[in-house]
Amino acid sequence: MKLRNWCWCCFAIAAPTAQALKAGDVIVQGGWFYLSPQESSTPLNTKLAPSLLGSVLGIEQEFSSPCTFLSVNDSSTPALTVSYFLTDHFVIKLEGGVPAEFELSGQGLVRPTGVAGELLSVDLAGVQNNPLATVRQWSPAILAQYYFGDVSARLRPYIGVGVTYTWFDNIELNKNFEQSLKQNFGSVLALATGSGSETFIDGEADSDIAPIFNVGLALDLDDRWSLSVSVSYLALETTSNIAITAKDGALLSESRSKLELNPIISSVLISYRWGDG
């Protein structure tokens, strides 16, 4: 009798949680996203406003700056997701959370053509200029996921694919970098085009619709709570643009670079299940 009771207790402890993560369940998850960009960028391409002085000095209206590139640091942010189990295996998931903040750094010299190129150059790698800017990234996503295994299994792997719409805001340029642009480009271009001497610097980044690919594991802790870990790949790119304008609104120059971010996103999420059973 004692042996039978002991075996029964062992079976009860080892038995999987019944009726977890099944059709009709709503799962709310909170936790953390860690974003690690696998970035690459094109050299900066600059377009200048036409001017007689620029023509005399041999400065081309459009030029590329070889060996210049941009990079982005890793970042982490709180996450919030909601999932609905259409069946015991197929899931629709919405991902959001607090927007991640990134620092944009640079390398290389932005230097116009002609004899005045040395005088008008800006060092993107200068310690005083970096990071060049900080930016906030919004990337809400919707995914379709497939959970493997039986609904009674405590550990269920899953895969998913989806799409995200990403945009950037709260772009703040480094004050030293901004001042360097004004002194080396802005004031000269403004005078050359007859637009006065005061200039303004603005930075922006294009939005993008990008695919997202996801794999993970869900572990039931009890009949309501579970733990999920996952890794996602986001095929994300953007074009950064730094514009210099005169006081009268005239566009003096634009410097653009295509930046492929392609972040790998790791997540750890605690889940709560709403549903029967």
PDB file of C-alpha atoms in Angstrom:
ATOM      1  CA  MET A   1       0.000   0.000   0.000  1.00  0.00           C
ATOM      2  CA  LYS A   2       2.772   2.448   0.831  1.00  0.00           C
ATOM      3  CA  LEU A   3       4.518   1.683  -2.441  1.00  0.00           C
ATOM      4  CA  ARG A   4       1.333   2.282  -4.435  1.00  0.00           C
ATOM      5  CA  ASN A   5       0.725   5.589  -2.630  1.00  0.00           C
ATOM      6  CA  TRP A   6       4.301   6.728  -3.288  1.00  0.00           C
ATOM      7  CA  CYS A   7       4.015   5.892  -6.992  1.00  0.00           C
ATOM      8  CA  TRP A   8       0.716   7.773  -7.220  1.00  0.00           C
ATOM      9  CA  CYS A   9       2.290  10.867  -5.672  1.00  0.00           C
ATOM     10  CA  CYS A  10       5.205  10.740  -8.135  1.00  0.00           C
ATOM     11  CA  PHE A  11       2.770  10.466 -11.058  1.00  0.00           C
ATOM     12  CA  ALA A  12       0.752  13.445  -9.800  1.00  0.00           C
ATOM     13  CA  ILE A  13       3.879  15.627  -9.580  1.00  0.00           C
ATOM     14  CA  ALA A  14       5.179  14.623 -13.007  1.00  0.00           C
ATOM     15  CA  ALA A  15       1.830  14.810 -14.789  1.00  0.00           C
ATOM     16  CA  PRO A  16       1.510  17.704 -17.296  1.00  0.00           C
ATOM     17  CA  THR A  17      -0.888  20.548 -16.732  1.00  0.00           C
ATOM     18  CA  ALA A  18      -4.217  19.687 -18.330  1.00  0.00           C
ATOM     19  CA  GLN A  19      -6.011  21.840 -20.886  1.00  0.00           C
ATOM     20  CA  ALA A  20      -3.414  24.610 -21.134  1.00  0.00           C
ATOM     21  CA  LEU A  21      -2.866  26.808 -24.227  1.00  0.00           C
ATOM     22  CA  LYS A  22      -5.820  25.580 -26.237  1.00  0.00           C
ATOM     23  CA  ALA A  23      -8.447  26.851 -28.689  1.00  0.00           C
ATOM     24  CA  GLY A  24     -10.257  29.949 -27.397  1.00  0.00           C
ATOM     25  CA  ASP A  25      -7.568  30.973 -24.921  1.00  0.00           C
ATOM     26  CA  VAL A  26      -6.394  34.580 -24.698  1.00  0.00           C
ATOM     27  CA  ILE A  27      -2.801  34.985 -23.531  1.00  0.00           C
ATOM     28  CA  VAL A  28      -1.444  38.297 -22.203  1.00  0.00           C
ATOM     29  CA  GLN A  29       2.324  38.479 -21.869  1.00  0.00           C
ATOM     30  CA  GLY A  30       4.642  40.976 -20.253  1.00  0.00           C
ATOM     31  CA  GLY A  31       8.407  40.938 -20.155  1.00  0.00           C
ATOM     32  CA  TRP A  32      11.470  42.171 -21.983  1.00  0.00           C
ATOM     33  CA  PHE A  33      12.736  42.546 -25.552  1.00  0.00           C
ATOM     34  CA  TYR A  34      16.471  42.717 -26.263  1.00  0.00           C
ATOM     35  CA  LEU A  35      17.239  44.089 -29.741  1.00  0.00           C
ATOM     36  CA  SER A  36      20.615  43.466 -31.375  1.00  0.00           C
ATOM     37  CA  PRO A  37      20.880  45.172 -34.808  1.00  0.00           C
ATOM     38  CA  GLN A  38      22.954  43.393 -37.472  1.00  0.00           C
ATOM     39  CA  GLU A  39      23.424  46.645 -39.321  1.00  0.00           C
ATOM     40  CA  SER A  40      25.160  47.761 -42.489  1.00  0.00           C
ATOM     41  CA  SER A  41      24.911  51.077 -44.321  1.00  0.00           C
ATOM     42  CA  THR A  42      25.757  52.771 -47.586  1.00  0.00           C
ATOM     43  CA  PRO A  43      28.177  55.735 -47.749  1.00  0.00           C
ATOM     44  CA  LEU A  44      26.511  59.083 -47.204  1.00  0.00           C
ATOM     45  CA  ASN A  45      25.286  60.753 -50.372  1.00  0.00           C
ATOM     46  CA  THR A  46      24.993  64.533 -50.169  1.00  0.00           C
ATOM     47  CA  LYS A  47      23.071  66.954 -52.387  1.00  0.00           C
ATOM     48  CA  LEU A  48      23.812  70.665 -52.178  1.00  0.00           C
ATOM     49  CA  ALA A  49      21.786  73.672 -53.260  1.00  0.00           C
ATOM     50  CA  PRO A  50      23.198  75.180 -56.476  1.00  0.00           C
ATOM     51  CA  SER A  51      25.395  78.236 -56.037  1.00  0.00           C
ATOM     52  CA  LEU A  52      27.807  80.289 -58.144  1.00  0.00           C
ATOM     53  CA  LEU A  53      30.496  80.120 -55.457  1.00  0.00           C
ATOM     54  CA  GLY A  54      30.243  76.332 -55.326  1.00  0.00           C
ATOM     55  CA  SER A  55      30.692  76.111 -59.090  1.00  0.00           C
ATOM     56  CA  VAL A  56      33.753  78.382 -58.973  1.00  0.00           C
ATOM     57  CA  LEU A  57      35.336  76.270 -56.223  1.00  0.00           C
ATOM     58  CA  GLY A  58      34.635  73.034 -58.095  1.00  0.00           C
ATOM     59  CA  ILE A  59      32.154  71.676 -55.542  1.00  0.00           C
ATOM     60  CA  GLU A  60      29.768  69.245 -57.189  1.00  0.00           C
ATOM     61  CA  GLN A  61      26.094  69.567 -56.292  1.00  0.00           C
ATOM     62  CA  GLU A  62      25.912  65.854 -55.496  1.00  0.00           C
ATOM     63  CA  PHE A  63      28.743  63.781 -54.078  1.00  0.00           C
ATOM     64  CA  SER A  64      29.329  60.569 -52.129  1.00  0.00           C
ATOM     65  CA  SER A  65      31.669  60.270 -49.129  1.00  0.00           C
ATOM     66  CA  PRO A  66      33.525  56.929 -49.396  1.00  0.00           C
ATOM     67  CA  CYS A  67      34.277  55.006 -46.196  1.00  0.00           C
ATOM     68  CA  THR A  68      31.462  56.700 -44.289  1.00  0.00           C
ATOM     69  CA  PHE A  69      28.939  54.481 -42.550  1.00  0.00           C
ATOM     70  CA  LEU A  70      26.451  54.500 -39.696  1.00  0.00           C
ATOM     71  CA  SER A  71      25.987  52.018 -36.856  1.00  0.00           C
ATOM     72  CA  VAL A  72      23.375  51.440 -34.158  1.00  0.00           C
ATOM     73  CA  ASN A  73      23.852  50.125 -30.621  1.00  0.00           C
ATOM     74  CA  ASP A  74      21.938  47.284 -28.944  1.00  0.00           C
ATOM     75  CA  SER A  75      18.882  48.199 -26.910  1.00  0.00           C
ATOM     76  CA  SER A  76      16.303  46.658 -24.598  1.00  0.00           C
ATOM     77  CA  THR A  77      12.759  47.618 -23.685  1.00  0.00           C
ATOM     78  CA  PRO A  78       9.668  46.374 -21.800  1.00  0.00           C
ATOM     79  CA  ALA A  79       7.336  44.255 -23.939  1.00  0.00           C
ATOM     80  CA  LEU A  80       3.584  43.597 -24.004  1.00  0.00           C
ATOM     81  CA  THR A  81       1.881  41.033 -26.243  1.00  0.00           C
ATOM     82  CA  VAL A  82      -1.610  39.555 -26.654  1.00  0.00           C
ATOM     83  CA  SER A  83      -2.289  36.168 -28.304  1.00  0.00           C
ATOM     84  CA  TYR A  84      -5.499  34.384 -29.283  1.00  0.00           C
ATOM     85  CA  PHE A  85      -5.606  30.626 -29.921  1.00  0.00           C
ATOM     86  CA  LEU A  86      -7.748  30.112 -33.007  1.00  0.00           C
ATOM     87  CA  THR A  87      -7.256  26.346 -32.580  1.00  0.00           C
ATOM     88  CA  ASP A  88      -5.147  24.212 -30.272  1.00  0.00           C
ATOM     89  CA  HIS A  89      -2.168  24.985 -32.528  1.00  0.00           C
ATOM     90  CA  PHE A  90      -2.771  28.144 -34.591  1.00  0.00           C
ATOM     91  CA  VAL A  91      -2.371  31.518 -32.868  1.00  0.00           C
ATOM     92  CA  ILE A  92      -2.722  35.181 -33.808  1.00  0.00           C
ATOM     93  CA  LYS A  93      -0.376  37.418 -31.810  1.00  0.00           C
ATOM     94  CA  LEU A  94      -0.045  41.188 -31.408  1.00  0.00           C
ATOM     95  CA  GLU A  95       3.271  42.574 -30.151  1.00  0.00           C
ATOM     96  CA  GLY A  96       3.968  46.010 -28.726  1.00  0.00           C
ATOM     97  CA  GLY A  97       5.459  47.634 -25.668  1.00  0.00           C
ATOM     98  CA  VAL A  98       7.586  50.637 -24.833  1.00  0.00           C
ATOM     99  CA  PRO A  99       9.471  51.964 -27.919  1.00  0.00           C
ATOM    100  CA  ALA A 100      13.163  51.086 -27.899  1.00  0.00           C
ATOM    101  CA  GLU A 101      15.744  53.887 -27.916  1.00  0.00           C
ATOM    102  CA  PHE A 102      18.920  53.680 -30.003  1.00  0.00           C
ATOM    103  CA  GLU A 103      22.118  55.652 -30.444  1.00  0.00           C
ATOM    104  CA  LEU A 104      23.325  56.313 -33.991  1.00  0.00           C
ATOM    105  CA  SER A 105      27.110  56.543 -34.415  1.00  0.00           C
ATOM    106  CA  GLY A 106      29.227  57.340 -37.471  1.00  0.00           C
ATOM    107  CA  GLN A 107      32.588  56.740 -39.117  1.00  0.00           C
ATOM    108  CA  GLY A 108      34.451  58.500 -41.918  1.00  0.00           C
ATOM    109  CA  LEU A 109      34.690  62.010 -43.376  1.00  0.00           C
ATOM    110  CA  VAL A 110      31.919  63.840 -45.193  1.00  0.00           C
ATOM    111  CA  ARG A 111      33.926  65.938 -47.627  1.00  0.00           C
ATOM    112  CA  PRO A 112      32.777  67.843 -50.732  1.00  0.00           C
ATOM    113  CA  THR A 113      34.700  67.716 -53.981  1.00  0.00           C
ATOM    114  CA  GLY A 114      36.967  70.494 -55.184  1.00  0.00           C
ATOM    115  CA  VAL A 115      39.672  72.624 -53.585  1.00  0.00           C
ATOM    116  CA  ALA A 116      37.415  73.620 -50.679  1.00  0.00           C
ATOM    117  CA  GLY A 117      36.681  70.027 -49.685  1.00  0.00           C
ATOM    118  CA  GLU A 118      39.187  69.967 -46.816  1.00  0.00           C
ATOM    119  CA  LEU A 119      37.789  73.172 -45.330  1.00  0.00           C
ATOM    120  CA  LEU A 120      34.176  71.959 -45.397  1.00  0.00           C
ATOM    121  CA  SER A 121      34.691  68.387 -44.144  1.00  0.00           C
ATOM    122  CA  VAL A 122      32.882  66.936 -41.127  1.00  0.00           C
ATOM    123  CA  ASP A 123      34.386  64.025 -39.168  1.00  0.00           C
ATOM    124  CA  LEU A 124      31.608  61.564 -38.341  1.00  0.00           C
ATOM    125  CA  ALA A 125      33.999  59.547 -36.157  1.00  0.00           C
ATOM    126  CA  GLY A 126      34.956  62.488 -33.937  1.00  0.00           C
ATOM    127  CA  VAL A 127      34.614  61.622 -30.267  1.00  0.00           C
ATOM    128  CA  GLN A 128      32.863  64.918 -29.622  1.00  0.00           C
ATOM    129  CA  ASN A 129      30.332  64.136 -32.376  1.00  0.00           C
ATOM    130  CA  ASN A 130      29.307  60.665 -31.183  1.00  0.00           C
ATOM    131  CA  PRO A 131      26.762  59.367 -30.825  1.00  0.00           C
ATOM    132  CA  LEU A 132      25.562  61.489 -33.745  1.00  0.00           C
ATOM    133  CA  ALA A 133      21.934  61.173 -32.653  1.00  0.00           C
ATOM    134  CA  THR A 134      19.490  59.281 -30.490  1.00  0.00           C
ATOM    135  CA  VAL A 135      16.225  57.951 -31.881  1.00  0.00           C
ATOM    136  CA  ARG A 136      13.127  56.113 -30.668  1.00  0.00           C
ATOM    137  CA  GLN A 137      11.794  53.144 -32.665  1.00  0.00           C
ATOM    138  CA  TRP A 138       8.146  52.019 -32.788  1.00  0.00           C
ATOM    139  CA  SER A 139       7.590  48.490 -34.149  1.00  0.00           C
ATOM    140  CA  PRO A 140       4.101  47.088 -33.469  1.00  0.00           C
ATOM    141  CA  ALA A 141       3.762  43.657 -35.086  1.00  0.00           C
ATOM    142  CA  ILE A 142       1.179  41.005 -35.899  1.00  0.00           C
ATOM    143  CA  LEU A 143       2.198  37.353 -36.207  1.00  0.00           C
ATOM    144  CA  ALA A 144       0.662  34.012 -37.084  1.00  0.00           C
ATOM    145  CA  GLN A 145       2.149  31.252 -34.925  1.00  0.00           C
ATOM    146  CA  TYR A 146       1.958  27.472 -34.827  1.00  0.00           C
ATOM    147  CA  TYR A 147       2.342  25.631 -31.491  1.00  0.00           C
ATOM    148  CA  PHE A 148       3.611  22.068 -31.686  1.00  0.00           C
ATOM    149  CA  GLY A 149       2.617  19.286 -29.296  1.00  0.00           C
ATOM    150  CA  ASP A 150      -0.561  18.354 -27.466  1.00  0.00           C
ATOM    151  CA  VAL A 151      -2.544  20.888 -25.418  1.00  0.00           C
ATOM    152  CA  SER A 152      -1.690  18.922 -22.273  1.00  0.00           C
ATOM    153  CA  ALA A 153       2.078  19.191 -22.817  1.00  0.00           C
ATOM    154  CA  ARG A 154       3.869  21.502 -20.388  1.00  0.00           C
ATOM    155  CA  LEU A 155       6.584  22.423 -22.900  1.00  0.00           C
ATOM    156  CA  ARG A 156       5.499  23.491 -26.393  1.00  0.00           C
ATOM    157  CA  PRO A 157       7.805  24.856 -29.101  1.00  0.00           C
ATOM    158  CA  TYR A 158       6.356  27.260 -31.659  1.00  0.00           C
ATOM    159  CA  ILE A 159       7.240  29.062 -34.856  1.00  0.00           C
ATOM    160  CA  GLY A 160       5.755  32.201 -36.350  1.00  0.00           C
ATOM    161  CA  VAL A 161       5.849  34.683 -39.181  1.00  0.00           C
ATOM    162  CA  GLY A 162       4.379  38.144 -39.369  1.00  0.00           C
ATOM    163  CA  VAL A 163       4.794  41.765 -40.345  1.00  0.00           C
ATOM    164  CA  THR A 164       5.638  44.971 -38.544  1.00  0.00           C
ATOM    165  CA  TYR A 165       5.228  48.639 -39.375  1.00  0.00           C
ATOM    166  CA  THR A 166       8.204  50.555 -38.015  1.00  0.00           C
ATOM    167  CA  TRP A 167       8.630  54.292 -37.678  1.00  0.00           C
ATOM    168  CA  PHE A 168      11.052  56.560 -35.824  1.00  0.00           C
ATOM    169  CA  ASP A 169      10.556  59.701 -33.793  1.00  0.00           C
ATOM    170  CA  ASN A 170      12.102  61.750 -30.989  1.00  0.00           C
ATOM    171  CA  ILE A 171      15.273  62.154 -33.074  1.00  0.00           C
ATOM    172  CA  GLU A 172      17.781  64.294 -31.180  1.00  0.00           C
ATOM    173  CA  LEU A 173      21.092  65.288 -32.754  1.00  0.00           C
ATOM    174  CA  ASN A 174      24.295  65.555 -30.736  1.00  0.00           C
ATOM    175  CA  LYS A 175      24.795  69.281 -30.057  1.00  0.00           C
ATOM    176  CA  ASN A 176      28.481  69.136 -31.008  1.00  0.00           C
ATOM    177  CA  PHE A 177      27.662  67.327 -34.249  1.00  0.00           C
ATOM    178  CA  GLU A 178      24.918  69.831 -35.004  1.00  0.00           C
ATOM    179  CA  GLN A 179      27.287  72.743 -34.398  1.00  0.00           C
ATOM    180  CA  SER A 180      29.949  71.167 -36.626  1.00  0.00           C
ATOM    181  CA  LEU A 181      27.431  70.831 -39.460  1.00  0.00           C
ATOM    182  CA  LYS A 182      26.380  74.452 -39.072  1.00  0.00           C
ATOM    183  CA  GLN A 183      29.948  75.778 -39.068  1.00  0.00           C
ATOM    184  CA  ASN A 184      31.395  73.576 -41.807  1.00  0.00           C
ATOM    185  CA  PHE A 185      28.410  73.314 -44.139  1.00  0.00           C
ATOM    186  CA  GLY A 186      25.469  75.420 -43.128  1.00  0.00           C
ATOM    187  CA  SER A 187      26.952  78.900 -42.809  1.00  0.00           C
ATOM    188  CA  VAL A 188      29.049  78.564 -45.988  1.00  0.00           C
ATOM    189  CA  LEU A 189      26.134  77.231 -48.042  1.00  0.00           C
ATOM    190  CA  ALA A 190      23.791  79.907 -46.696  1.00  0.00           C
ATOM    191  CA  LEU A 191      26.180  82.685 -47.650  1.00  0.00           C
ATOM    192  CA  ALA A 192      26.922  81.114 -51.042  1.00  0.00           C
ATOM    193  CA  THR A 193      23.230  80.945 -51.905  1.00  0.00           C
ATOM    194  CA  GLY A 194      22.393  84.382 -50.494  1.00  0.00           C
ATOM    195  CA  SER A 195      20.227  82.948 -47.702  1.00  0.00           C
ATOM    196  CA  GLY A 196      21.893  84.763 -44.809  1.00  0.00           C
ATOM    197  CA  SER A 197      24.051  83.018 -42.243  1.00  0.00           C
ATOM    198  CA  GLU A 198      21.644  81.339 -39.791  1.00  0.00           C
ATOM    199  CA  THR A 199      20.914  77.639 -40.453  1.00  0.00           C
ATOM    200  CA  PHE A 200      18.907  74.812 -38.938  1.00  0.00           C
ATOM    201  CA  ILE A 201      19.657  71.060 -38.801  1.00  0.00           C
ATOM    202  CA  ASP A 202      16.979  68.359 -38.914  1.00  0.00           C
ATOM    203  CA  GLY A 203      17.288  64.575 -38.812  1.00  0.00           C
ATOM    204  CA  GLU A 204      14.729  61.987 -39.867  1.00  0.00           C
ATOM    205  CA  ALA A 205      14.451  58.299 -40.765  1.00  0.00           C
ATOM    206  CA  ASP A 206      12.027  56.638 -43.165  1.00  0.00           C
ATOM    207  CA  SER A 207       9.346  54.246 -41.927  1.00  0.00           C
ATOM    208  CA  ASP A 208       9.256  50.654 -43.189  1.00  0.00           C
ATOM    209  CA  ILE A 209       6.946  47.644 -43.445  1.00  0.00           C
ATOM    210  CA  ALA A 210       9.065  44.565 -42.735  1.00  0.00           C
ATOM    211  CA  PRO A 211       8.634  40.798 -42.264  1.00  0.00           C
ATOM    212  CA  ILE A 212       9.377  39.178 -38.912  1.00  0.00           C
ATOM    213  CA  PHE A 213      10.288  35.530 -38.256  1.00  0.00           C
ATOM    214  CA  ASN A 214       9.956  33.944 -34.829  1.00  0.00           C
ATOM    215  CA  VAL A 215      10.776  30.713 -32.931  1.00  0.00           C
ATOM    216  CA  GLY A 216      10.266  30.010 -29.249  1.00  0.00           C
ATOM    217  CA  LEU A 217       9.291  27.757 -26.349  1.00  0.00           C
ATOM    218  CA  ALA A 218       6.342  28.039 -23.960  1.00  0.00           C
ATOM    219  CA  LEU A 219       6.522  26.358 -20.534  1.00  0.00           C
ATOM    220  CA  ASP A 220       3.403  25.986 -18.379  1.00  0.00           C
ATOM    221  CA  LEU A 221       3.996  26.885 -14.730  1.00  0.00           C
ATOM    222  CA  ASP A 222       0.429  26.076 -13.672  1.00  0.00           C
ATOM    223  CA  ASP A 223      -3.044  26.149 -15.250  1.00  0.00           C
ATOM    224  CA  ARG A 224      -2.916  29.968 -15.725  1.00  0.00           C
ATOM    225  CA  TRP A 225       0.707  31.076 -15.736  1.00  0.00           C
ATOM    226  CA  SER A 226       3.450  30.189 -18.203  1.00  0.00           C
ATOM    227  CA  LEU A 227       6.910  31.314 -19.285  1.00  0.00           C
ATOM    228  CA  SER A 228       7.866  31.991 -22.908  1.00  0.00           C
ATOM    229  CA  VAL A 229      11.291  32.578 -24.447  1.00  0.00           C
ATOM    230  CA  SER A 230      11.770  33.374 -28.132  1.00  0.00           C
ATOM    231  CA  VAL A 231      14.113  34.715 -30.783  1.00  0.00           C
ATOM    232  CA  SER A 232      12.897  36.800 -33.731  1.00  0.00           C
ATOM    233  CA  TYR A 233      14.525  38.210 -36.848  1.00  0.00           C
ATOM    234  CA  LEU A 234      13.224  41.467 -38.269  1.00  0.00           C
ATOM    235  CA  ALA A 235      14.253  42.282 -41.865  1.00  0.00           C
ATOM    236  CA  LEU A 236      14.206  46.042 -41.287  1.00  0.00           C
ATOM    237  CA  GLU A 237      15.800  48.855 -43.267  1.00  0.00           C
ATOM    238  CA  THR A 238      15.496  52.616 -43.275  1.00  0.00           C
ATOM    239  CA  THR A 239      17.047  55.665 -44.895  1.00  0.00           C
ATOM    240  CA  SER A 240      18.466  58.304 -42.593  1.00  0.00           C
ATOM    241  CA  ASN A 241      18.482  61.912 -43.722  1.00  0.00           C
ATOM    242  CA  ILE A 242      20.175  64.989 -42.290  1.00  0.00           C
ATOM    243  CA  ALA A 243      18.958  68.241 -43.809  1.00  0.00           C
ATOM    244  CA  ILE A 244      20.361  71.761 -43.468  1.00  0.00           C
ATOM    245  CA  THR A 245      17.943  74.610 -44.128  1.00  0.00           C
ATOM    246  CA  ALA A 246      18.335  78.381 -44.142  1.00  0.00           C
ATOM    247  CA  LYS A 247      16.325  80.806 -42.040  1.00  0.00           C
ATOM    248  CA  ASP A 248      14.105  81.556 -45.044  1.00  0.00           C
ATOM    249  CA  GLY A 249      13.277  77.828 -45.392  1.00  0.00           C
ATOM    250  CA  ALA A 250      15.542  77.156 -48.371  1.00  0.00           C
ATOM    251  CA  LEU A 251      16.989  73.634 -48.423  1.00  0.00           C
ATOM    252  CA  LEU A 252      20.795  73.940 -48.442  1.00  0.00           C
ATOM    253  CA  SER A 253      21.844  70.294 -48.287  1.00  0.00           C
ATOM    254  CA  GLU A 254      20.636  66.748 -47.673  1.00  0.00           C
ATOM    255  CA  SER A 255      22.835  63.813 -46.650  1.00  0.00           C
ATOM    256  CA  ARG A 256      21.249  60.375 -46.961  1.00  0.00           C
ATOM    257  CA  SER A 257      22.355  56.853 -46.111  1.00  0.00           C
ATOM    258  CA  LYS A 258      20.475  53.573 -46.485  1.00  0.00           C
ATOM    259  CA  LEU A 259      20.728  51.642 -43.216  1.00  0.00           C
ATOM    260  CA  GLU A 260      19.879  47.945 -42.933  1.00  0.00           C
ATOM    261  CA  LEU A 261      19.150  47.260 -39.257  1.00  0.00           C
ATOM    262  CA  ASN A 262      17.966  43.605 -39.372  1.00  0.00           C
ATOM    263  CA  PRO A 263      17.755  43.222 -35.573  1.00  0.00           C
ATOM    264  CA  ILE A 264      17.722  39.879 -33.784  1.00  0.00           C
ATOM    265  CA  ILE A 265      15.184  40.225 -30.973  1.00  0.00           C
ATOM    266  CA  SER A 266      15.372  38.004 -27.892  1.00  0.00           C
ATOM    267  CA  SER A 267      12.454  37.968 -25.474  1.00  0.00           C
ATOM    268  CA  VAL A 268      11.541  36.572 -22.071  1.00  0.00           C
ATOM    269  CA  LEU A 269       7.831  36.845 -21.269  1.00  0.00           C
ATOM    270  CA  ILE A 270       5.568  35.861 -18.385  1.00  0.00           C
ATOM    271  CA  SER A 271       2.118  34.825 -19.633  1.00  0.00           C
ATOM    272  CA  TYR A 272      -1.335  34.751 -18.100  1.00  0.00           C
ATOM    273  CA  ARG A 273      -4.095  32.697 -19.723  1.00  0.00           C
ATOM    274  CA  TRP A 274      -7.786  33.593 -19.896  1.00  0.00           C
ATOM    275  CA  GLY A 275      -9.929  30.651 -20.901  1.00  0.00           C
ATOM    276  CA  ASP A 276     -11.966  27.689 -19.684  1.00  0.00           C
ATOM    277  CA  GLY A 277     -10.342  24.826 -17.810  1.00  0.00           C
TER     278      GLY A 277
END
